[in-house]
mmCIF file of C-alpha atoms in Angstrom:
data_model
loop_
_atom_site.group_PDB
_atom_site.id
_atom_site.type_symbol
_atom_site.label_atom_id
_atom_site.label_comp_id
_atom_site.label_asym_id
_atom_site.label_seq_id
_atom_site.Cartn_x
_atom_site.Cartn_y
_atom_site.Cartn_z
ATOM 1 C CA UNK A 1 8.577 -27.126 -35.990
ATOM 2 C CA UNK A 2 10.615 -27.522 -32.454
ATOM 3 C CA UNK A 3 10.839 -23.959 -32.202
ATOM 4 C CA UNK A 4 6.721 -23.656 -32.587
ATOM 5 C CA UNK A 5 6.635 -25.158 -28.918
ATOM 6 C CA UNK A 6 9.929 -24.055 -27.617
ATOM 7 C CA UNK A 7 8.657 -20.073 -27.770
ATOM 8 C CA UNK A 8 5.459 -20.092 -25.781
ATOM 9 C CA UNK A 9 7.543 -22.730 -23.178
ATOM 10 C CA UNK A 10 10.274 -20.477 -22.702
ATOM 11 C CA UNK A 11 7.644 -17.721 -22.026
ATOM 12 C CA UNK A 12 5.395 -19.796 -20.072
ATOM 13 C CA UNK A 13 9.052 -20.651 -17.826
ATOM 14 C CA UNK A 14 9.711 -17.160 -18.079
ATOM 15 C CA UNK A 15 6.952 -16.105 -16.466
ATOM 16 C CA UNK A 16 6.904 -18.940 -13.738
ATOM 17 C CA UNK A 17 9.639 -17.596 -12.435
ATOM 18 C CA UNK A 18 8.126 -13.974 -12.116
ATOM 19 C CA UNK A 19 5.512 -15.227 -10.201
ATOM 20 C CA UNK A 20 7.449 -17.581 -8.369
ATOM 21 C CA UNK A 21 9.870 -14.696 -7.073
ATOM 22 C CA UNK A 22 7.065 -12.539 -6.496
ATOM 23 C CA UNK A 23 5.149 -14.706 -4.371
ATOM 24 C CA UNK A 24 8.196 -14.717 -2.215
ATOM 25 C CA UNK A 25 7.537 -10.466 -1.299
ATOM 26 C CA UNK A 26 5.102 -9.953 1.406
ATOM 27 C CA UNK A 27 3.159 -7.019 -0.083
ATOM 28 C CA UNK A 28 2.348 -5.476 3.061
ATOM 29 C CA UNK A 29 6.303 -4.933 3.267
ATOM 30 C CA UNK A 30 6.348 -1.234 1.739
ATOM 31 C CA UNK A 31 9.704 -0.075 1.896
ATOM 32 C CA UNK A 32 10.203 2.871 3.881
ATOM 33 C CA UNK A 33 11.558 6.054 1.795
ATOM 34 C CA UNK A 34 12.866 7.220 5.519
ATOM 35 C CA UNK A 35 15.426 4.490 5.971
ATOM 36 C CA UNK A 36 18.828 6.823 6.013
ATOM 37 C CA UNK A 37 16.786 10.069 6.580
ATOM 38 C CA UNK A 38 16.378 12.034 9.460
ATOM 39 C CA UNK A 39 13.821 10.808 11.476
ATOM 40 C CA UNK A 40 11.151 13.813 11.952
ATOM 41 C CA UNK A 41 11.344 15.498 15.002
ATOM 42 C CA UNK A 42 8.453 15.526 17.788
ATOM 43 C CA UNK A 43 7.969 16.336 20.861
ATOM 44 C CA UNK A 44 5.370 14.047 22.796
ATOM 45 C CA UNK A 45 4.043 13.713 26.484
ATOM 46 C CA UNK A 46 4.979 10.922 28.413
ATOM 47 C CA UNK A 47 3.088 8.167 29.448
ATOM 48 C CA UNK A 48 3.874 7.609 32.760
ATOM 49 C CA UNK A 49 4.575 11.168 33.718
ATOM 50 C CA UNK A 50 2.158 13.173 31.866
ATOM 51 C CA UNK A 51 3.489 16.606 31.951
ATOM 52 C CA UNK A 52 6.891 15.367 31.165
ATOM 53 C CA UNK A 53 7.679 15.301 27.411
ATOM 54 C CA UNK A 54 9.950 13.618 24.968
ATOM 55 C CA UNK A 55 11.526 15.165 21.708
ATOM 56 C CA UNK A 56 13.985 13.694 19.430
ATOM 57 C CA UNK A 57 16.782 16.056 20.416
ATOM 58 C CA UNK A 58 16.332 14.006 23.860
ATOM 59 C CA UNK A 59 17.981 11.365 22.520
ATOM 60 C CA UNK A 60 20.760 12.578 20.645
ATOM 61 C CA UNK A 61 24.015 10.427 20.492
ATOM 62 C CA UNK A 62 22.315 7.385 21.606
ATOM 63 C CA UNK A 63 21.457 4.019 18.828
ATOM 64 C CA UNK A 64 18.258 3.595 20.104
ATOM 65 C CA UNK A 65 14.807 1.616 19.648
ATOM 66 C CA UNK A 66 11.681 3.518 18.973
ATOM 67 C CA UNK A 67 9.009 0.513 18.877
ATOM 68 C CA UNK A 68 4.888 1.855 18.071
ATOM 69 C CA UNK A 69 2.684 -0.228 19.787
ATOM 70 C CA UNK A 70 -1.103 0.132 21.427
ATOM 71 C CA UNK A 71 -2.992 -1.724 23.708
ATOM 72 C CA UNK A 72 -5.449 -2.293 21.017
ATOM 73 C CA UNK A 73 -2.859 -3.996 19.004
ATOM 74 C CA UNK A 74 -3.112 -7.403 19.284
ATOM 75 C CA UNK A 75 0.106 -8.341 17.513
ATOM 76 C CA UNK A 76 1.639 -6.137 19.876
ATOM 77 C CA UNK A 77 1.214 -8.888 22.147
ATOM 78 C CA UNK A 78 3.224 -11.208 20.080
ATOM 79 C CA UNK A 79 6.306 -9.140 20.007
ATOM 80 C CA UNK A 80 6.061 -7.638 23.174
ATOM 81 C CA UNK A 81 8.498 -10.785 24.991
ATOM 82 C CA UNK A 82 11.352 -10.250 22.907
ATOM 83 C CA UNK A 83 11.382 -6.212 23.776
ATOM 84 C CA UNK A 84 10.766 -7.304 27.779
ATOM 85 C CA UNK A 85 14.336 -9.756 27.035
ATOM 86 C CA UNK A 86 15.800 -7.170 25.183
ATOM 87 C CA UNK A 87 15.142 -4.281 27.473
ATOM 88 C CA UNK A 88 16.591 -7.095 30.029
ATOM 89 C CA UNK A 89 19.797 -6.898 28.286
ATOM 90 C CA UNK A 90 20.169 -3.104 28.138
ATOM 91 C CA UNK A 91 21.728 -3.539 24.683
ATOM 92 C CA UNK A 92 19.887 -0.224 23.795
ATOM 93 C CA UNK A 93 17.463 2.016 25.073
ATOM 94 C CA UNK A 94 13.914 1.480 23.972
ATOM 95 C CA UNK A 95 11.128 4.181 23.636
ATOM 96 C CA UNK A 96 7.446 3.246 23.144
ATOM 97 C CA UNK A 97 5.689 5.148 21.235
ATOM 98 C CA UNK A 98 1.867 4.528 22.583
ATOM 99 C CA UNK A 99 -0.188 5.035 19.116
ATOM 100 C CA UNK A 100 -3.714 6.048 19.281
ATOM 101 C CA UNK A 101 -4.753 4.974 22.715
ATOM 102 C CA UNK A 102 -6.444 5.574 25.872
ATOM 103 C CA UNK A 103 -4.177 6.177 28.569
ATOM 104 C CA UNK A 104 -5.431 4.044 31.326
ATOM 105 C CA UNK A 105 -5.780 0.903 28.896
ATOM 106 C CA UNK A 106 -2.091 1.564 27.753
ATOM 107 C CA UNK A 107 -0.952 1.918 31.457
ATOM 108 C CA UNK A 108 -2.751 -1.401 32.557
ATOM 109 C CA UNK A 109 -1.517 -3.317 29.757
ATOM 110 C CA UNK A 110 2.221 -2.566 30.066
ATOM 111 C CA UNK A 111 1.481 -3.645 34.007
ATOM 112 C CA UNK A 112 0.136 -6.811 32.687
ATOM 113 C CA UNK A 113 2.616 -7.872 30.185
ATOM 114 C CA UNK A 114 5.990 -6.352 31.641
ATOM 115 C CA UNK A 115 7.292 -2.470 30.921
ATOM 116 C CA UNK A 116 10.582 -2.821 28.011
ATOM 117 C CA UNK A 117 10.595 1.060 27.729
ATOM 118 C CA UNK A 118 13.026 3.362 29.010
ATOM 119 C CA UNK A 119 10.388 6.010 28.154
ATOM 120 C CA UNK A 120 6.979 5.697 26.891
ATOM 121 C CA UNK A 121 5.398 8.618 24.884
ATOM 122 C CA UNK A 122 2.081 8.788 24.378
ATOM 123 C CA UNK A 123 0.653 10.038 20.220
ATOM 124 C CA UNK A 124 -3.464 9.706 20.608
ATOM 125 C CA UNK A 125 -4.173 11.305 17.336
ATOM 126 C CA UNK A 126 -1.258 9.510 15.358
ATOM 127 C CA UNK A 127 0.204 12.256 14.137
ATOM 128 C CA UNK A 128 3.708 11.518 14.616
ATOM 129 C CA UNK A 129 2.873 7.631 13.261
ATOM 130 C CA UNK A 130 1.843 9.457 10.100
ATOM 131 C CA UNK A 131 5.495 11.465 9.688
ATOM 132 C CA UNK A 132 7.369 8.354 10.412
ATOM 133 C CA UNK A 133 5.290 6.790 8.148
ATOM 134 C CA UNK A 134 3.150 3.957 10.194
ATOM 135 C CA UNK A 135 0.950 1.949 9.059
ATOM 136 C CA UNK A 136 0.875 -0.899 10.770
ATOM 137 C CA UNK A 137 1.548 -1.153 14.473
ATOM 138 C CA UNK A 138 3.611 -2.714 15.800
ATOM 139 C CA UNK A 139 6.051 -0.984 13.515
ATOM 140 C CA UNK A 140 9.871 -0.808 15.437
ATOM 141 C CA UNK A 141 12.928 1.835 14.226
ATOM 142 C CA UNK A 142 16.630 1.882 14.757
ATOM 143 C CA UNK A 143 17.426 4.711 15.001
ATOM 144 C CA UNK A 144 21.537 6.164 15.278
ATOM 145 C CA UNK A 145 23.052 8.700 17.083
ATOM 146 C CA UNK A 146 22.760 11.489 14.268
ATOM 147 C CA UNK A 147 18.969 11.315 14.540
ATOM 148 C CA UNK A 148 18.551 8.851 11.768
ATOM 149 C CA UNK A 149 16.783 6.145 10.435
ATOM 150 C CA UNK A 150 18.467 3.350 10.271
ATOM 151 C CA UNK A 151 16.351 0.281 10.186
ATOM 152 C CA UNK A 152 12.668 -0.368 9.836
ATOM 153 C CA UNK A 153 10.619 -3.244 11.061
ATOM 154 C CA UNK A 154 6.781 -3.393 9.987
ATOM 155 C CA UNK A 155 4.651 -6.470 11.795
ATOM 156 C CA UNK A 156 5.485 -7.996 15.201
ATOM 157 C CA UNK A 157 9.621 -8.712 15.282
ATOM 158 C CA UNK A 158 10.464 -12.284 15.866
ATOM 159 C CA UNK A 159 13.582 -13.962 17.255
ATOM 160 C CA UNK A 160 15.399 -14.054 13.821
ATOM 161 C CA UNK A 161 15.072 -10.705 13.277
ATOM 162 C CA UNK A 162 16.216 -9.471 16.498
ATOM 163 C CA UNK A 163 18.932 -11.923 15.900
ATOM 164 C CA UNK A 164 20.020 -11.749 12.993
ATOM 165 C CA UNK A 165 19.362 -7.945 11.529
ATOM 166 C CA UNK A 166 18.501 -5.657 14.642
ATOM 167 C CA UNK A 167 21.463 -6.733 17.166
ATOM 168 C CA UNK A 168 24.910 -6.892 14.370
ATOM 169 C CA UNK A 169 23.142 -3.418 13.137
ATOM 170 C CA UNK A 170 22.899 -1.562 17.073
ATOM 171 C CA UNK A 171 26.331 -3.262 17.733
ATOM 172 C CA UNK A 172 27.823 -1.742 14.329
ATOM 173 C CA UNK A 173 26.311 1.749 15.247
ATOM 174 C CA UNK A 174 27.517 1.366 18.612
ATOM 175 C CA UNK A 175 31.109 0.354 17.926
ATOM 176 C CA UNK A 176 30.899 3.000 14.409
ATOM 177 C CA UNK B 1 -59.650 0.264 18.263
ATOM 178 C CA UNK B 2 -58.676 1.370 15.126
ATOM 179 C CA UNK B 3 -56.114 4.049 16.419
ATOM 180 C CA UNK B 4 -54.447 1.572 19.062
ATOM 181 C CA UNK B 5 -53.463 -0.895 16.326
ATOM 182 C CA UNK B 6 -52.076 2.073 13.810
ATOM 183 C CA UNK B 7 -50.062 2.648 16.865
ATOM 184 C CA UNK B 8 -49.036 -0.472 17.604
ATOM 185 C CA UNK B 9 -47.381 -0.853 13.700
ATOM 186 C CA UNK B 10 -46.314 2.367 13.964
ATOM 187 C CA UNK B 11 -44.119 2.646 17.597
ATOM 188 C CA UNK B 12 -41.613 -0.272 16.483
ATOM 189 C CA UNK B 13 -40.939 1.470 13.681
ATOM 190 C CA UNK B 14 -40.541 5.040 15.007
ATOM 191 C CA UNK B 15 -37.998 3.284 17.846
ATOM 192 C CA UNK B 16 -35.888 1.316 14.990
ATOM 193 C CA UNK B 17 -35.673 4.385 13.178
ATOM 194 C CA UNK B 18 -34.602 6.239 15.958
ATOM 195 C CA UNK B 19 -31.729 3.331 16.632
ATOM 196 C CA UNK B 20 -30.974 3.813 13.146
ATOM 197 C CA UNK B 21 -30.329 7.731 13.812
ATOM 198 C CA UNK B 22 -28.362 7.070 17.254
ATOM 199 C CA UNK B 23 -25.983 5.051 15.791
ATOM 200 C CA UNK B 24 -25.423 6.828 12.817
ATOM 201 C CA UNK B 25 -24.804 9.416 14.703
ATOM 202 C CA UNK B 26 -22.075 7.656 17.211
ATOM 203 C CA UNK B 27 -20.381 6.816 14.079
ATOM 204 C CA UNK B 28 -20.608 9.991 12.523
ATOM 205 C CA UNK B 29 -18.904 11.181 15.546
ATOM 206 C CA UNK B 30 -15.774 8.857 15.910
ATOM 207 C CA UNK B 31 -15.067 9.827 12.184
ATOM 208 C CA UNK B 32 -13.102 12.977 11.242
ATOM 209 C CA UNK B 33 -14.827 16.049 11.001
ATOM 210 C CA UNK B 34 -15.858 16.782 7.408
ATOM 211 C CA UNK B 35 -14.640 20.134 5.919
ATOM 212 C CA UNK B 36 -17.489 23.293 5.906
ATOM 213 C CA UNK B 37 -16.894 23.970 2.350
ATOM 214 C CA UNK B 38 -18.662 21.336 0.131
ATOM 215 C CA UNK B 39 -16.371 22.299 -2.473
ATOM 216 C CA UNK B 40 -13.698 22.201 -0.337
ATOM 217 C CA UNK B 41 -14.637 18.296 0.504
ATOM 218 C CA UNK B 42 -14.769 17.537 -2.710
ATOM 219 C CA UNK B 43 -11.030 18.830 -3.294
ATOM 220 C CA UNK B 44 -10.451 16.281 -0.399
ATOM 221 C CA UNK B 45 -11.804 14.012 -1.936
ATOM 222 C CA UNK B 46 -10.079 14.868 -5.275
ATOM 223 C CA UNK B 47 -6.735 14.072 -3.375
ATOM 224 C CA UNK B 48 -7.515 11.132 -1.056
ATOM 225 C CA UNK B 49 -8.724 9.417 -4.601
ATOM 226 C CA UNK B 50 -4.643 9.227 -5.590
ATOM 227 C CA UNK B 51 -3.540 7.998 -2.375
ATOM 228 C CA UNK B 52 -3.820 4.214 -1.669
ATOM 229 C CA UNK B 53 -4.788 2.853 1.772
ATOM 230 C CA UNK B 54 -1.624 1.165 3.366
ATOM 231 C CA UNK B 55 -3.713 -1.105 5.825
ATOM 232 C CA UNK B 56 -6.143 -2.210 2.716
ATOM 233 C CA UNK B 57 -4.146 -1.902 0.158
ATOM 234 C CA UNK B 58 -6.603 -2.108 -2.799
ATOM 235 C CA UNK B 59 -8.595 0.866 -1.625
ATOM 236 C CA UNK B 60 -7.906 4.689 -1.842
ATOM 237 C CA UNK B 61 -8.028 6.004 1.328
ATOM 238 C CA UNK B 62 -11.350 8.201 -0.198
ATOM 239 C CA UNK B 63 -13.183 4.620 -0.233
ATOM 240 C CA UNK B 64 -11.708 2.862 2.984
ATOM 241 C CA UNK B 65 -13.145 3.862 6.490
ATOM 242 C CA UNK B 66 -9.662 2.113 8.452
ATOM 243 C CA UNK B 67 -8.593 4.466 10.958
ATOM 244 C CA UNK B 68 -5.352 5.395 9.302
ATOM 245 C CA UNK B 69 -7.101 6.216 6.450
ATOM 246 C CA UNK B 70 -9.250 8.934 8.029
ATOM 247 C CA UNK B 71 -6.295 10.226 9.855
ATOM 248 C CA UNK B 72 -4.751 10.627 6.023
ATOM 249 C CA UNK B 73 -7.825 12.254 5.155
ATOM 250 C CA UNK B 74 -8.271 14.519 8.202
ATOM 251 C CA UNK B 75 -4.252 15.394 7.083
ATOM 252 C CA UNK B 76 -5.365 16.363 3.425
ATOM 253 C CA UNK B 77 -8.205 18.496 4.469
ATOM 254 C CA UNK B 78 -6.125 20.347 7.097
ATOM 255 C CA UNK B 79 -3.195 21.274 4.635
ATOM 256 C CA UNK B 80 -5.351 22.321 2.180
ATOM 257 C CA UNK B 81 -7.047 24.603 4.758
ATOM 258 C CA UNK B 82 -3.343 25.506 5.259
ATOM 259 C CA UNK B 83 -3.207 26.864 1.871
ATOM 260 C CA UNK B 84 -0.973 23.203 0.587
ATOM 261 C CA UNK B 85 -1.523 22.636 -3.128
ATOM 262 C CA UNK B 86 -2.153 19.416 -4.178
ATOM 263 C CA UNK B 87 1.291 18.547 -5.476
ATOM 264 C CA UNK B 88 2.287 19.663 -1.972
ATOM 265 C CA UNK B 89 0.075 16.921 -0.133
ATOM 266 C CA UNK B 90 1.157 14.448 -2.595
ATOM 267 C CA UNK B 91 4.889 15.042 -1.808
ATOM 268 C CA UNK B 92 3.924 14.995 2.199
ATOM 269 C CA UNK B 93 2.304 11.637 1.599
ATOM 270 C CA UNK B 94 5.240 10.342 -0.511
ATOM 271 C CA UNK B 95 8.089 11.382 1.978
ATOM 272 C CA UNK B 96 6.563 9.091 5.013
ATOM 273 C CA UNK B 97 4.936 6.141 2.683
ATOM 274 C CA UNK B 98 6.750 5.724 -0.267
ATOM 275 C CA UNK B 99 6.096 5.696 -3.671
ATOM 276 C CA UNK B 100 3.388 2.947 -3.230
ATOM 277 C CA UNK B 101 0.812 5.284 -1.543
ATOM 278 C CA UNK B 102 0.359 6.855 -4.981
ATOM 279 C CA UNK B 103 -2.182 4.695 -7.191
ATOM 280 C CA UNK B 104 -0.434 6.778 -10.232
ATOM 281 C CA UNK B 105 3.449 5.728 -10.083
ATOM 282 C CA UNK B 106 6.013 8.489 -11.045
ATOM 283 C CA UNK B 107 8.032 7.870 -14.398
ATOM 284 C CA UNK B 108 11.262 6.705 -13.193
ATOM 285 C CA UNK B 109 14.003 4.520 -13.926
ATOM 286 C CA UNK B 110 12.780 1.604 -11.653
ATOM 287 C CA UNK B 111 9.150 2.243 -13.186
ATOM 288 C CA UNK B 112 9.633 2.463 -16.676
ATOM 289 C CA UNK B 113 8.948 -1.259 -17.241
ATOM 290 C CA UNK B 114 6.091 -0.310 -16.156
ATOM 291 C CA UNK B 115 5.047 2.472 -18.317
ATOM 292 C CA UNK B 116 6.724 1.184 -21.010
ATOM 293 C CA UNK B 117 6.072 -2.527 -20.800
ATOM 294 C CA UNK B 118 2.615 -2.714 -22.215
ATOM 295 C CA UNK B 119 3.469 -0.662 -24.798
ATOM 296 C CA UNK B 120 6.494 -2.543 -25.896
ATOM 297 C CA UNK B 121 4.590 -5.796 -25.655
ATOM 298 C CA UNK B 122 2.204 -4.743 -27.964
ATOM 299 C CA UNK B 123 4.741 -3.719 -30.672
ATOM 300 C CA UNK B 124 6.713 -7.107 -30.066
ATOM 301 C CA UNK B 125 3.640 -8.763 -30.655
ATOM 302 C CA UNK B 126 2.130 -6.964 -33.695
ATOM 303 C CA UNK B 127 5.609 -6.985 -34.995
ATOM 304 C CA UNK B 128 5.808 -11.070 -34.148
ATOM 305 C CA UNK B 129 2.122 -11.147 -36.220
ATOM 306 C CA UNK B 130 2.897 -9.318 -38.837
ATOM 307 C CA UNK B 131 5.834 -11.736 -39.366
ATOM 308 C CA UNK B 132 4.334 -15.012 -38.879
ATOM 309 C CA UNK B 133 1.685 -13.268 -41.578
ATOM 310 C CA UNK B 134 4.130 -12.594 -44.291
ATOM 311 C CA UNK B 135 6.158 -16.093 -43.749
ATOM 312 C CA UNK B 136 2.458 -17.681 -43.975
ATOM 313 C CA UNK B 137 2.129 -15.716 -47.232
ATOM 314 C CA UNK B 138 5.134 -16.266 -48.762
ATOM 315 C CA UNK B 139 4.699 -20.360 -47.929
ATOM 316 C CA UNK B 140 1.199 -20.113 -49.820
ATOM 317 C CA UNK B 141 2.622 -18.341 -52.645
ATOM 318 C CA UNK B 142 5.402 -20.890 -53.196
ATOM 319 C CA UNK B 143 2.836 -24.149 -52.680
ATOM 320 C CA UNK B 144 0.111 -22.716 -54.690
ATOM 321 C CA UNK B 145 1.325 -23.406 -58.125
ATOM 322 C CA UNK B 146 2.426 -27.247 -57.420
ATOM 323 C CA UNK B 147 -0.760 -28.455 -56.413
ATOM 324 C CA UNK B 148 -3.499 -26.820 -58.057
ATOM 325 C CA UNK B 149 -2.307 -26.046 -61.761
ATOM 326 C CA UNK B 150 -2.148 -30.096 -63.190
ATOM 327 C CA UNK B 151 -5.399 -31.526 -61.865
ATOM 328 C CA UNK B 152 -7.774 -28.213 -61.181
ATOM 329 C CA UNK B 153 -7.460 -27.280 -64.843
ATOM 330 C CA UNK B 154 -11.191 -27.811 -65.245
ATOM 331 C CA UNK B 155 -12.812 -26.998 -62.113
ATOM 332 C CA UNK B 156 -10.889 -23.623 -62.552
ATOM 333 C CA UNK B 157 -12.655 -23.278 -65.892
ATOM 334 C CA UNK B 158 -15.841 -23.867 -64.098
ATOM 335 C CA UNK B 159 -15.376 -21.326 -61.466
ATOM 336 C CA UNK B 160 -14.254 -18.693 -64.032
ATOM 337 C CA UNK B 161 -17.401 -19.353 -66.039
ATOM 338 C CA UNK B 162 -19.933 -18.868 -62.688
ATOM 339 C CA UNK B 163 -18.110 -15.582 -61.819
ATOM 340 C CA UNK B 164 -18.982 -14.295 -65.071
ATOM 341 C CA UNK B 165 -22.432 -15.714 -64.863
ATOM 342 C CA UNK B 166 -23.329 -14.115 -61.495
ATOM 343 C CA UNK B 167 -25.761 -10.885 -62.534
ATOM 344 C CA UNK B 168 -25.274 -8.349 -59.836
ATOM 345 C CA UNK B 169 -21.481 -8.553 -58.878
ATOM 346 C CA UNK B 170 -20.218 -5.453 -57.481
ATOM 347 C CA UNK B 171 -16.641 -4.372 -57.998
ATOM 348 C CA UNK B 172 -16.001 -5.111 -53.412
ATOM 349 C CA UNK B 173 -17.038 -8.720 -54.304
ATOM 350 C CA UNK B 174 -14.698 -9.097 -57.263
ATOM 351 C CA UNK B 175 -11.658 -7.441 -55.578
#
């Protein structure tokens, strides 16, 4: 008779604990399938100076930040103090990566809130967002000095992230 | 008199369906160009059907209207104009998002609880019935005996003797 009870309970637990761990996943966390790959090459104008471009051969041999952002974006906003500290700090160089927007709204916004990038590029039609895989902006990459992807944040970053993920990764690829 | 008044009724209505057309229009023209071909659209359509929406994630990116949905869809239309098949888009779309832009998931190791989970739940469980049947059975079988054969002697008798009374009893009822 005990074991009547005890089989739908134990399934009942069994499945608590499914839900329980999957309410714990943010599902708009996809992983990315390029973490480790090459990230794909572009070349993109810049921002400031418009007939100067950007490719990824550019930045060869450097850890660096590529961060997508717009001026549309409003959780942009959010992030957009920890890049202007980090930029502060020089711990890496940061590109922006200006994703479908106008240029003048772009330009006035990174006067209003504070320029982080070492270069900004400029991809209206979001067709370099769609080969590194954006979907949500702001969306930020660490990137090593091989050209690859090592490190994907999707949503505004936030002090604990920076903290504790983004800066022991650059430093290992630095010091690696 | 007559005319003014049909005019009157009829001006608002001309003007709001002309707003209607303007801003169709405008919004026809932010989207993405639709292919020439109607068949070729419908190929389009045929692909953007598999692929889910990453910003609304219970959509295909056929149904949802959110900008990086159209820019998905203006990206299937050109590569099939490129000659792409569709396993060819698929692939494209799977390198940059993952597994999880595909509403049909790839048989794979990591996925084939869930392929093979319903299935095996349903064996479990007919197995699991089937069992609790036969142990129900067998219980019956050994209690019957005990407590009908001393005391039921008669009402069996009576029960025999209607079964053989009833006229048109076909051979399904007996069984």
């Amino acid at each position: 008779m005990k074991t009547k009870f005890a089989v739908p309970l134990a399934l009942f637990l069994g499945l608590v604990v499914f839900f329980a761990i999957g309410l714990t996943h943010d599902p708009r966390e996809i992983p990315s399938p390029l973490i480790d790959k090459p990230a794909p090459d572009f070349t993109l104008p810049q921002l400031h100076a418009q007939d100067q471009t950007l490719s990824l051969a550019d930045m060869k041999g450097k850890v660096w930040l590529l961060n997508v952002w717009a001026s549309w974006c409003a959780a942009c906003r959010e992030e957009h103090p920890l890049l202007v500290a980090m930029s502060k700090t020089r711990v890496v160089p940061i590109v922006g990566l200006d994703y479908k927007d106008q240029r003048p709204e772009a330009l006035a916004w990174l006067q209003e809130h504070g320029d982080p990038y070492d270069v900004s590029i400029v991809d209206a039609e979001g067709r370099v967002g769609i080969n590194f895989g954006v979907y949500g902006v702001p969306e930020t990459f660490l990137i090593d000095q091989q050209g690859r992807i090592r490190f994907k944040h999707i949503g505004p970053l936030t002090r604990k992230v920076v903290d504790e993920t983004l800066l022991p990764q650059i430093k290992a690829l630095q010091n690696g | 008199m007559v005319e003014r008044a049909v005019a009157g009724k009829l001006i608002p209505r001309v003007l709001l369906a002309l707003a209607c057309a303007a801003s169709t229009h405008i919004a026809s023209a932010t989207s993405a160009p639709l292919a020439v071909d109607p068949a070729r659209e419908a190929q389009v359509m045929h692909i953007a059907e598999k692929l889910r929406c990453l910003v609304c994630q219970n959509q295909s990116i056929a149904e949802s209207n959110a900008d990086l949905a159209n820019d998905l869809k203006r990206e299937v239309r050109e590569q099939l104009a490129a000659g792409k098949s569709e396993r060819d888009i698929l692939d494209f779309m799977v390198e940059r998002y993952g597994d999880f832009v595909l509403y049909e998931p790839p048989v794979r190791n990591s996925t084939l609880l869930l392929w093979g989970g319903p299935l095996t739940l349903l064996v479990a469980a007919g197995a699991g019935f089937a069992w609790t049947l036969k142990r129900r059975r067998a219980a019956q079988a050994a209690s019957t005996p005990e407590t009908t054969a001393g005391n039921d002697a008669a009402a069996r008798a009576r029960a025999r003797a209607l079964l053989e009374e009833a006229p048109e009893n076909t051979p399904e009822e007996r069984a």
